PDB file of C-alpha atoms in Angstrom:
ATOM      1  CA  MET A   1      -0.001  -0.008   0.005  1.00 50.00           C
ATOM      2  CA  ASN A   2       1.630   3.225  -1.182  1.00 61.00           C
ATOM      3  CA  ALA A   3      -0.807   5.781   0.223  1.00 69.00           C
ATOM      4  CA  LEU A   4      -0.838   6.543   3.921  1.00 85.00           C
ATOM      5  CA  PRO A   5      -3.701   4.817   5.739  1.00 85.00           C
ATOM      6  CA  VAL A   6      -5.097   8.146   6.879  1.00 89.00           C
ATOM      7  CA  THR A   7      -5.516   9.274   3.242  1.00 89.00           C
ATOM      8  CA  THR A   8      -6.485   5.950   1.695  1.00 89.00           C
ATOM      9  CA  ALA A   9      -9.942   6.084   0.091  1.00 88.00           C
ATOM     10  CA  ILE A  10     -12.094   2.968  -0.138  1.00 91.00           C
ATOM     11  CA  ALA A  11     -13.233   3.088  -3.731  1.00 90.00           C
ATOM     12  CA  ASP A  12     -15.745   0.248  -3.394  1.00 92.00           C
ATOM     13  CA  PRO A  13     -17.271   0.104   0.092  1.00 92.00           C
ATOM     14  CA  ALA A  14     -19.776  -2.504  -1.057  1.00 95.00           C
ATOM     15  CA  SER A  15     -17.003  -4.961  -1.731  1.00 95.00           C
ATOM     16  CA  VAL A  16     -15.642  -4.525   1.775  1.00 95.00           C
ATOM     17  CA  ASP A  17     -19.122  -5.185   3.202  1.00 96.00           C
ATOM     18  CA  ALA A  18     -19.605  -8.160   0.888  1.00 96.00           C
ATOM     19  CA  ALA A  19     -16.299  -9.735   1.976  1.00 96.00           C
ATOM     20  CA  ILE A  20     -17.416  -9.529   5.612  1.00 96.00           C
ATOM     21  CA  ALA A  21     -21.004 -10.625   5.008  1.00 96.00           C
ATOM     22  CA  SER A  22     -20.109 -13.539   2.770  1.00 96.00           C
ATOM     23  CA  ARG A  23     -17.703 -15.029   5.326  1.00 97.00           C
ATOM     24  CA  PHE A  24     -19.116 -18.147   6.864  1.00 96.00           C
ATOM     25  CA  SER A  25     -17.810 -21.378   8.363  1.00 97.00           C
ATOM     26  CA  CYS A  26     -17.342 -23.464   5.256  1.00 98.00           C
ATOM     27  CA  ARG A  27     -17.691 -27.176   5.984  1.00 97.00           C
ATOM     28  CA  ALA A  28     -16.946 -28.666   2.547  1.00 97.00           C
ATOM     29  CA  PHE A  29     -13.979 -27.780   0.344  1.00 98.00           C
ATOM     30  CA  LEU A  30     -12.570 -28.924  -2.941  1.00 98.00           C
ATOM     31  CA  ARG A  31      -9.762 -31.268  -1.824  1.00 96.00           C
ATOM     32  CA  ASP A  32      -8.042 -31.420  -5.192  1.00 96.00           C
ATOM     33  CA  LYS A  33      -7.935 -27.670  -5.903  1.00 97.00           C
ATOM     34  CA  PRO A  34      -4.741 -26.354  -4.356  1.00 97.00           C
ATOM     35  CA  VAL A  35      -4.304 -22.844  -3.017  1.00 98.00           C
ATOM     36  CA  PRO A  36      -1.317 -20.991  -4.490  1.00 98.00           C
ATOM     37  CA  ARG A  37       1.340 -20.143  -1.898  1.00 98.00           C
ATOM     38  CA  ALA A  38       1.382 -16.564  -3.174  1.00 98.00           C
ATOM     39  CA  ASP A  39      -2.279 -16.198  -2.236  1.00 98.00           C
ATOM     40  CA  ILE A  40      -1.682 -17.538   1.234  1.00 98.00           C
ATOM     41  CA  GLU A  41       1.242 -15.210   1.783  1.00 98.00           C
ATOM     42  CA  ALA A  42      -0.770 -12.210   0.511  1.00 98.00           C
ATOM     43  CA  ILE A  43      -3.596 -13.061   2.876  1.00 98.00           C
ATOM     44  CA  LEU A  44      -1.311 -13.380   5.884  1.00 98.00           C
ATOM     45  CA  ASP A  45       0.497 -10.203   4.916  1.00 98.00           C
ATOM     46  CA  VAL A  46      -2.621  -8.001   4.836  1.00 98.00           C
ATOM     47  CA  ALA A  47      -4.005  -9.812   7.915  1.00 98.00           C
ATOM     48  CA  SER A  48      -0.899  -8.808   9.875  1.00 98.00           C
ATOM     49  CA  ARG A  49      -2.229  -5.243   9.828  1.00 97.00           C
ATOM     50  CA  ALA A  50      -4.582  -6.291  12.621  1.00 98.00           C
ATOM     51  CA  PRO A  51      -4.262  -4.076  15.747  1.00 98.00           C
ATOM     52  CA  SER A  52      -2.549  -5.439  18.822  1.00 98.00           C
ATOM     53  CA  GLY A  53      -1.801  -3.884  22.185  1.00 97.00           C
ATOM     54  CA  THR A  54       1.454  -1.898  21.987  1.00 97.00           C
ATOM     55  CA  ASN A  55       2.005  -3.624  18.603  1.00 98.00           C
ATOM     56  CA  THR A  56       2.905  -6.958  20.260  1.00 98.00           C
ATOM     57  CA  GLN A  57       1.674  -8.926  17.184  1.00 98.00           C
ATOM     58  CA  PRO A  58       1.155 -12.130  19.190  1.00 98.00           C
ATOM     59  CA  TRP A  59       0.361 -14.463  16.236  1.00 98.00           C
ATOM     60  CA  ARG A  60       2.418 -17.362  14.971  1.00 98.00           C
ATOM     61  CA  VAL A  61       1.126 -19.265  11.973  1.00 98.00           C
ATOM     62  CA  TYR A  62       1.870 -22.787  10.746  1.00 98.00           C
ATOM     63  CA  VAL A  63       0.682 -23.725   7.262  1.00 98.00           C
ATOM     64  CA  VAL A  64       0.142 -27.488   6.774  1.00 98.00           C
ATOM     65  CA  GLN A  65      -0.303 -28.792   3.257  1.00 98.00           C
ATOM     66  CA  GLY A  66       0.409 -31.960   1.307  1.00 98.00           C
ATOM     67  CA  ALA A  67       1.990 -34.846   3.174  1.00 98.00           C
ATOM     68  CA  SER A  68       2.255 -32.798   6.434  1.00 98.00           C
ATOM     69  CA  ARG A  69      -1.440 -32.060   6.279  1.00 98.00           C
ATOM     70  CA  ASP A  70      -2.403 -35.666   5.625  1.00 98.00           C
ATOM     71  CA  ALA A  71      -0.207 -36.952   8.458  1.00 98.00           C
ATOM     72  CA  LEU A  72      -1.727 -34.502  10.950  1.00 98.00           C
ATOM     73  CA  VAL A  73      -5.231 -35.464   9.825  1.00 98.00           C
ATOM     74  CA  ALA A  74      -4.450 -39.188  10.182  1.00 98.00           C
ATOM     75  CA  LYS A  75      -2.972 -38.834  13.696  1.00 98.00           C
ATOM     76  CA  THR A  76      -5.751 -36.614  14.979  1.00 98.00           C
ATOM     77  CA  CYS A  77      -8.559 -38.727  13.517  1.00 98.00           C
ATOM     78  CA  ALA A  78      -7.043 -41.859  15.107  1.00 98.00           C
ATOM     79  CA  ALA A  79      -7.037 -40.162  18.476  1.00 97.00           C
ATOM     80  CA  HIS A  80     -10.546 -38.889  17.955  1.00 98.00           C
ATOM     81  CA  ASP A  81     -11.764 -42.416  17.136  1.00 97.00           C
ATOM     82  CA  ALA A  82     -10.005 -43.842  20.178  1.00 97.00           C
ATOM     83  CA  LEU A  83     -11.647 -41.237  22.365  1.00 96.00           C
ATOM     84  CA  HIS A  84     -15.076 -42.091  20.902  1.00 96.00           C
ATOM     85  CA  ALA A  85     -14.505 -45.779  21.656  1.00 96.00           C
ATOM     86  CA  ASP A  86     -13.232 -45.082  25.188  1.00 96.00           C
ATOM     87  CA  PRO A  87     -14.418 -41.736  26.666  1.00 95.00           C
ATOM     88  CA  SER A  88     -12.208 -42.259  29.705  1.00 96.00           C
ATOM     89  CA  LEU A  89      -9.262 -41.175  27.499  1.00 96.00           C
ATOM     90  CA  VAL A  90     -10.508 -37.626  27.667  1.00 94.00           C
ATOM     91  CA  ALA A  91      -7.981 -36.808  30.432  1.00 93.00           C
ATOM     92  CA  GLN A  92      -5.207 -37.324  27.842  1.00 93.00           C
ATOM     93  CA  TYR A  93      -6.546 -34.450  25.755  1.00 94.00           C
ATOM     94  CA  PRO A  94      -7.058 -31.383  27.966  1.00 92.00           C
ATOM     95  CA  GLU A  95      -7.764 -27.999  26.422  1.00 92.00           C
ATOM     96  CA  GLU A  96      -5.262 -25.413  27.563  1.00 90.00           C
ATOM     97  CA  TRP A  97      -7.616 -22.499  27.667  1.00 92.00           C
ATOM     98  CA  ASP A  98     -11.342 -22.135  28.278  1.00 91.00           C
ATOM     99  CA  TYR A  99     -12.819 -21.206  24.907  1.00 93.00           C
ATOM    100  CA  TYR A 100     -16.332 -22.078  26.105  1.00 93.00           C
ATOM    101  CA  PRO A 101     -17.892 -21.352  29.532  1.00 94.00           C
ATOM    102  CA  GLN A 102     -17.975 -24.055  32.174  1.00 92.00           C
ATOM    103  CA  LYS A 103     -21.646 -23.312  32.763  1.00 95.00           C
ATOM    104  CA  TRP A 104     -23.907 -22.402  29.877  1.00 96.00           C
ATOM    105  CA  THR A 105     -26.770 -19.890  30.354  1.00 97.00           C
ATOM    106  CA  SER A 106     -29.400 -18.373  28.106  1.00 96.00           C
ATOM    107  CA  PRO A 107     -29.257 -16.908  25.477  1.00 96.00           C
ATOM    108  CA  TYR A 108     -25.907 -18.494  24.623  1.00 96.00           C
ATOM    109  CA  ILE A 109     -26.956 -22.084  25.194  1.00 97.00           C
ATOM    110  CA  ASP A 110     -30.060 -21.477  23.087  1.00 96.00           C
ATOM    111  CA  ARG A 111     -28.003 -20.233  20.198  1.00 96.00           C
ATOM    112  CA  ARG A 112     -25.569 -23.121  20.573  1.00 95.00           C
ATOM    113  CA  ARG A 113     -28.369 -25.684  20.449  1.00 95.00           C
ATOM    114  CA  GLU A 114     -30.046 -24.033  17.499  1.00 95.00           C
ATOM    115  CA  ASN A 115     -26.751 -23.999  15.655  1.00 94.00           C
ATOM    116  CA  GLY A 116     -26.032 -27.681  16.334  1.00 93.00           C
ATOM    117  CA  TRP A 117     -29.438 -29.059  15.592  1.00 93.00           C
ATOM    118  CA  SER A 118     -29.937 -26.944  12.506  1.00 94.00           C
ATOM    119  CA  LEU A 119     -26.697 -28.229  11.104  1.00 93.00           C
ATOM    120  CA  TYR A 120     -27.427 -31.861  12.014  1.00 94.00           C
ATOM    121  CA  GLY A 121     -30.927 -31.510  10.594  1.00 92.00           C
ATOM    122  CA  LEU A 122     -29.558 -30.323   7.267  1.00 91.00           C
ATOM    123  CA  LEU A 123     -27.240 -33.345   7.194  1.00 93.00           C
ATOM    124  CA  GLY A 124     -29.987 -35.774   8.206  1.00 93.00           C
ATOM    125  CA  ILE A 125     -28.487 -36.545  11.629  1.00 93.00           C
ATOM    126  CA  ALA A 126     -31.140 -37.206  14.304  1.00 93.00           C
ATOM    127  CA  LYS A 127     -30.797 -36.942  18.059  1.00 90.00           C
ATOM    128  CA  GLY A 128     -29.167 -40.011  19.547  1.00 92.00           C
ATOM    129  CA  GLU A 129     -27.280 -40.978  16.361  1.00 95.00           C
ATOM    130  CA  LYS A 130     -23.931 -40.822  18.108  1.00 94.00           C
ATOM    131  CA  ASP A 131     -21.895 -42.530  15.398  1.00 95.00           C
ATOM    132  CA  LYS A 132     -23.120 -40.064  12.798  1.00 95.00           C
ATOM    133  CA  MET A 133     -22.432 -37.149  15.170  1.00 94.00           C
ATOM    134  CA  HIS A 134     -18.937 -38.437  15.745  1.00 96.00           C
ATOM    135  CA  ALA A 135     -18.318 -38.752  12.026  1.00 96.00           C
ATOM    136  CA  GLN A 136     -19.525 -35.203  11.406  1.00 95.00           C
ATOM    137  CA  HIS A 137     -17.441 -33.878  14.253  1.00 96.00           C
ATOM    138  CA  GLN A 138     -14.412 -35.655  12.814  1.00 97.00           C
ATOM    139  CA  ARG A 139     -14.865 -33.620   9.647  1.00 97.00           C
ATOM    140  CA  ASN A 140     -13.147 -30.859  11.669  1.00 97.00           C
ATOM    141  CA  PHE A 141     -10.002 -32.977  11.893  1.00 98.00           C
ATOM    142  CA  ARG A 142     -10.163 -33.766   8.228  1.00 98.00           C
ATOM    143  CA  LEU A 143     -10.151 -30.027   7.641  1.00 98.00           C
ATOM    144  CA  PHE A 144     -13.449 -30.459   5.842  1.00 98.00           C
ATOM    145  CA  ASP A 145     -11.315 -31.682   2.898  1.00 98.00           C
ATOM    146  CA  ALA A 146      -9.606 -28.293   2.591  1.00 98.00           C
ATOM    147  CA  PRO A 147      -6.078 -28.614   1.065  1.00 98.00           C
ATOM    148  CA  VAL A 148      -4.706 -26.096   3.555  1.00 98.00           C
ATOM    149  CA  GLY A 149      -4.756 -26.143   7.338  1.00 98.00           C
ATOM    150  CA  LEU A 150      -3.617 -23.137   9.365  1.00 98.00           C
ATOM    151  CA  MET A 151      -2.553 -23.722  12.943  1.00 98.00           C
ATOM    152  CA  PHE A 152      -2.185 -20.686  15.195  1.00 98.00           C
ATOM    153  CA  THR A 153      -0.089 -20.499  18.369  1.00 98.00           C
ATOM    154  CA  ILE A 154       0.660 -17.845  20.916  1.00 98.00           C
ATOM    155  CA  ASP A 155       3.423 -17.545  23.533  1.00 98.00           C
ATOM    156  CA  ARG A 156       2.154 -18.703  26.893  1.00 96.00           C
ATOM    157  CA  ILE A 157       3.732 -15.689  28.588  1.00 97.00           C
ATOM    158  CA  LEU A 158       1.213 -13.330  26.985  1.00 97.00           C
ATOM    159  CA  GLY A 159      -2.071 -12.296  28.601  1.00 94.00           C
ATOM    160  CA  ARG A 160      -5.797 -12.385  27.738  1.00 94.00           C
ATOM    161  CA  GLY A 161      -5.601  -9.143  25.805  1.00 96.00           C
ATOM    162  CA  SER A 162      -3.368 -10.871  23.258  1.00 98.00           C
ATOM    163  CA  LEU A 163      -6.096 -13.430  22.642  1.00 97.00           C
ATOM    164  CA  MET A 164      -8.433 -10.523  21.762  1.00 97.00           C
ATOM    165  CA  ASP A 165      -5.743  -9.178  19.419  1.00 98.00           C
ATOM    166  CA  TYR A 166      -5.489 -12.655  17.913  1.00 98.00           C
ATOM    167  CA  GLY A 167      -9.221 -12.676  17.150  1.00 98.00           C
ATOM    168  CA  MET A 168      -8.823  -9.558  15.009  1.00 98.00           C
ATOM    169  CA  PHE A 169      -5.952 -11.175  13.141  1.00 98.00           C
ATOM    170  CA  LEU A 170      -8.030 -14.315  12.505  1.00 98.00           C
ATOM    171  CA  GLN A 171     -10.945 -12.222  11.252  1.00 98.00           C
ATOM    172  CA  ASN A 172      -8.601 -10.358   8.917  1.00 98.00           C
ATOM    173  CA  ILE A 173      -7.490 -13.694   7.424  1.00 98.00           C
ATOM    174  CA  MET A 174     -11.051 -14.873   6.866  1.00 98.00           C
ATOM    175  CA  VAL A 175     -12.114 -11.576   5.214  1.00 98.00           C
ATOM    176  CA  ALA A 176      -8.924 -11.279   3.126  1.00 98.00           C
ATOM    177  CA  ALA A 177      -9.459 -14.878   1.929  1.00 98.00           C
ATOM    178  CA  ARG A 178     -12.765 -13.758   0.349  1.00 98.00           C
ATOM    179  CA  ALA A 179     -10.894 -11.320  -1.839  1.00 96.00           C
ATOM    180  CA  HIS A 180      -8.986 -14.286  -3.316  1.00 97.00           C
ATOM    181  CA  GLY A 181     -12.122 -16.329  -3.949  1.00 97.00           C
ATOM    182  CA  LEU A 182     -11.385 -18.546  -0.953  1.00 98.00           C
ATOM    183  CA  HIS A 183     -13.367 -19.632   2.056  1.00 98.00           C
ATOM    184  CA  THR A 184     -12.389 -20.622   5.590  1.00 98.00           C
ATOM    185  CA  CYS A 185     -13.583 -22.363   8.715  1.00 98.00           C
ATOM    186  CA  PRO A 186     -12.113 -21.333  12.057  1.00 98.00           C
ATOM    187  CA  GLN A 187     -11.869 -24.351  14.346  1.00 98.00           C
ATOM    188  CA  ALA A 188     -11.532 -24.424  18.116  1.00 96.00           C
ATOM    189  CA  ALA A 189     -12.072 -28.192  17.862  1.00 97.00           C
ATOM    190  CA  TRP A 190      -8.319 -28.716  17.374  1.00 98.00           C
ATOM    191  CA  ASN A 191      -7.532 -27.323  20.834  1.00 97.00           C
ATOM    192  CA  GLY A 192      -8.313 -30.591  22.592  1.00 95.00           C
ATOM    193  CA  PHE A 193      -5.633 -32.286  20.501  1.00 97.00           C
ATOM    194  CA  SER A 194      -2.910 -29.740  21.030  1.00 97.00           C
ATOM    195  CA  SER A 195      -0.624 -32.538  22.313  1.00 97.00           C
ATOM    196  CA  ILE A 196      -0.728 -33.948  18.798  1.00 98.00           C
ATOM    197  CA  VAL A 197      -0.736 -30.696  16.846  1.00 98.00           C
ATOM    198  CA  LEU A 198       2.098 -28.830  18.614  1.00 98.00           C
ATOM    199  CA  PRO A 199       4.782 -31.524  18.162  1.00 98.00           C
ATOM    200  CA  HIS A 200       3.656 -32.130  14.598  1.00 98.00           C
ATOM    201  CA  ILE A 201       4.092 -28.482  13.531  1.00 98.00           C
ATOM    202  CA  GLY A 202       7.334 -28.088  15.476  1.00 98.00           C
ATOM    203  CA  ALA A 203       6.006 -25.518  17.932  1.00 98.00           C
ATOM    204  CA  GLY A 204       8.247 -24.663  20.895  1.00 96.00           C
ATOM    205  CA  PRO A 205       7.453 -25.572  24.498  1.00 95.00           C
ATOM    206  CA  ASP A 206       6.441 -21.978  25.252  1.00 97.00           C
ATOM    207  CA  GLU A 207       3.729 -21.956  22.568  1.00 98.00           C
ATOM    208  CA  MET A 208       0.033 -22.623  23.132  1.00 97.00           C
ATOM    209  CA  LEU A 209      -2.446 -23.649  20.405  1.00 98.00           C
ATOM    210  CA  VAL A 210      -5.051 -20.945  19.832  1.00 98.00           C
ATOM    211  CA  CYS A 211      -7.092 -22.660  17.128  1.00 98.00           C
ATOM    212  CA  GLY A 212      -6.917 -24.172  13.663  1.00 98.00           C
ATOM    213  CA  MET A 213      -8.467 -22.980  10.412  1.00 98.00           C
ATOM    214  CA  SER A 214      -9.398 -24.688   7.124  1.00 98.00           C
ATOM    215  CA  LEU A 215      -8.622 -22.743   3.983  1.00 98.00           C
ATOM    216  CA  GLY A 216      -9.532 -23.514   0.406  1.00 98.00           C
ATOM    217  CA  TYR A 217     -12.097 -23.282  -2.353  1.00 98.00           C
ATOM    218  CA  ALA A 218     -15.632 -24.048  -1.241  1.00 98.00           C
ATOM    219  CA  ASP A 219     -17.490 -27.020  -2.647  1.00 97.00           C
ATOM    220  CA  GLU A 220     -20.450 -24.979  -3.881  1.00 96.00           C
ATOM    221  CA  ALA A 221     -22.508 -28.095  -4.696  1.00 96.00           C
ATOM    222  CA  HIS A 222     -22.363 -29.554  -1.129  1.00 96.00           C
ATOM    223  CA  PRO A 223     -25.568 -28.849   0.792  1.00 94.00           C
ATOM    224  CA  VAL A 224     -23.725 -28.157   4.050  1.00 95.00           C
ATOM    225  CA  ASN A 225     -22.444 -24.919   2.600  1.00 96.00           C
ATOM    226  CA  GLY A 226     -26.012 -23.734   2.371  1.00 92.00           C
ATOM    227  CA  PHE A 227     -26.076 -23.564   6.167  1.00 92.00           C
ATOM    228  CA  HIS A 228     -25.592 -19.988   7.366  1.00 91.00           C
ATOM    229  CA  THR A 229     -26.125 -19.108  10.997  1.00 93.00           C
ATOM    230  CA  PRO A 230     -28.561 -16.302  11.935  1.00 93.00           C
ATOM    231  CA  ARG A 231     -27.444 -13.057  13.608  1.00 95.00           C
ATOM    232  CA  GLU A 232     -29.155 -10.828  16.133  1.00 95.00           C
ATOM    233  CA  PRO A 233     -30.378  -7.518  14.738  1.00 96.00           C
ATOM    234  CA  VAL A 234     -28.419  -4.378  15.743  1.00 97.00           C
ATOM    235  CA  ALA A 235     -31.278  -3.360  18.039  1.00 97.00           C
ATOM    236  CA  GLY A 236     -30.812  -6.629  19.962  1.00 95.00           C
ATOM    237  CA  PHE A 237     -27.267  -5.945  21.114  1.00 96.00           C
ATOM    238  CA  THR A 238     -26.967  -2.126  21.042  1.00 97.00           C
ATOM    239  CA  ARG A 239     -27.935   0.611  23.428  1.00 97.00           C
ATOM    240  CA  TRP A 240     -27.874   4.228  22.291  1.00 97.00           C
ATOM    241  CA  LEU A 241     -26.914   6.757  24.981  1.00 98.00           C
ATOM    242  CA  GLU A 242     -27.332  10.440  24.158  1.00 95.00           C
TER     243      GLU A 242
END
């Protein structure tokens, strides 16, 4: 970018809005359509303009593709299957930070349930069909067939504010991907298997897994990509004080 940010004009505001509004959690990708490295680098470069407290820039990104991707998928799916067969193994896979609350309350639990059962309904999965639910959950660890997996880590020494900064970086990636005709799916599901992910990507002992993300070209014919979650209207979450 040659012009100073303070003087940069947005020539097409509608495209900016469209990039944000068309972002969704894509759950089916074209496995055999690779993403050019130049596109990934361009996305990460513009995403790095995300704000962070005192410009700490807490993000570290690991891009898994090809054989590395497939090996990570195989190891994680094997662990996920073992956990499904023997739930007592859950102690082997602790999550390092509390993404979700320990106790759910309304309206958050209501939205969570609506999200889950709407997705399962679209996929023809009924309540109690645990094997089907397991298979669908495992789609996370297959990266929904995306050819690119992004794994994000943060230094453990950093505080909660850096996780907020990280969220803005992740959003930048997802919005910038739209400008390249790509879609994404941010995935906290990987966090429970950080003991598999971190050694695989070569992360240091001082790094903590923040989340994973699938990146690729959406399978536009797959019905699951017709699932878009609702949003509260502005009036539902805003108070005007004058």
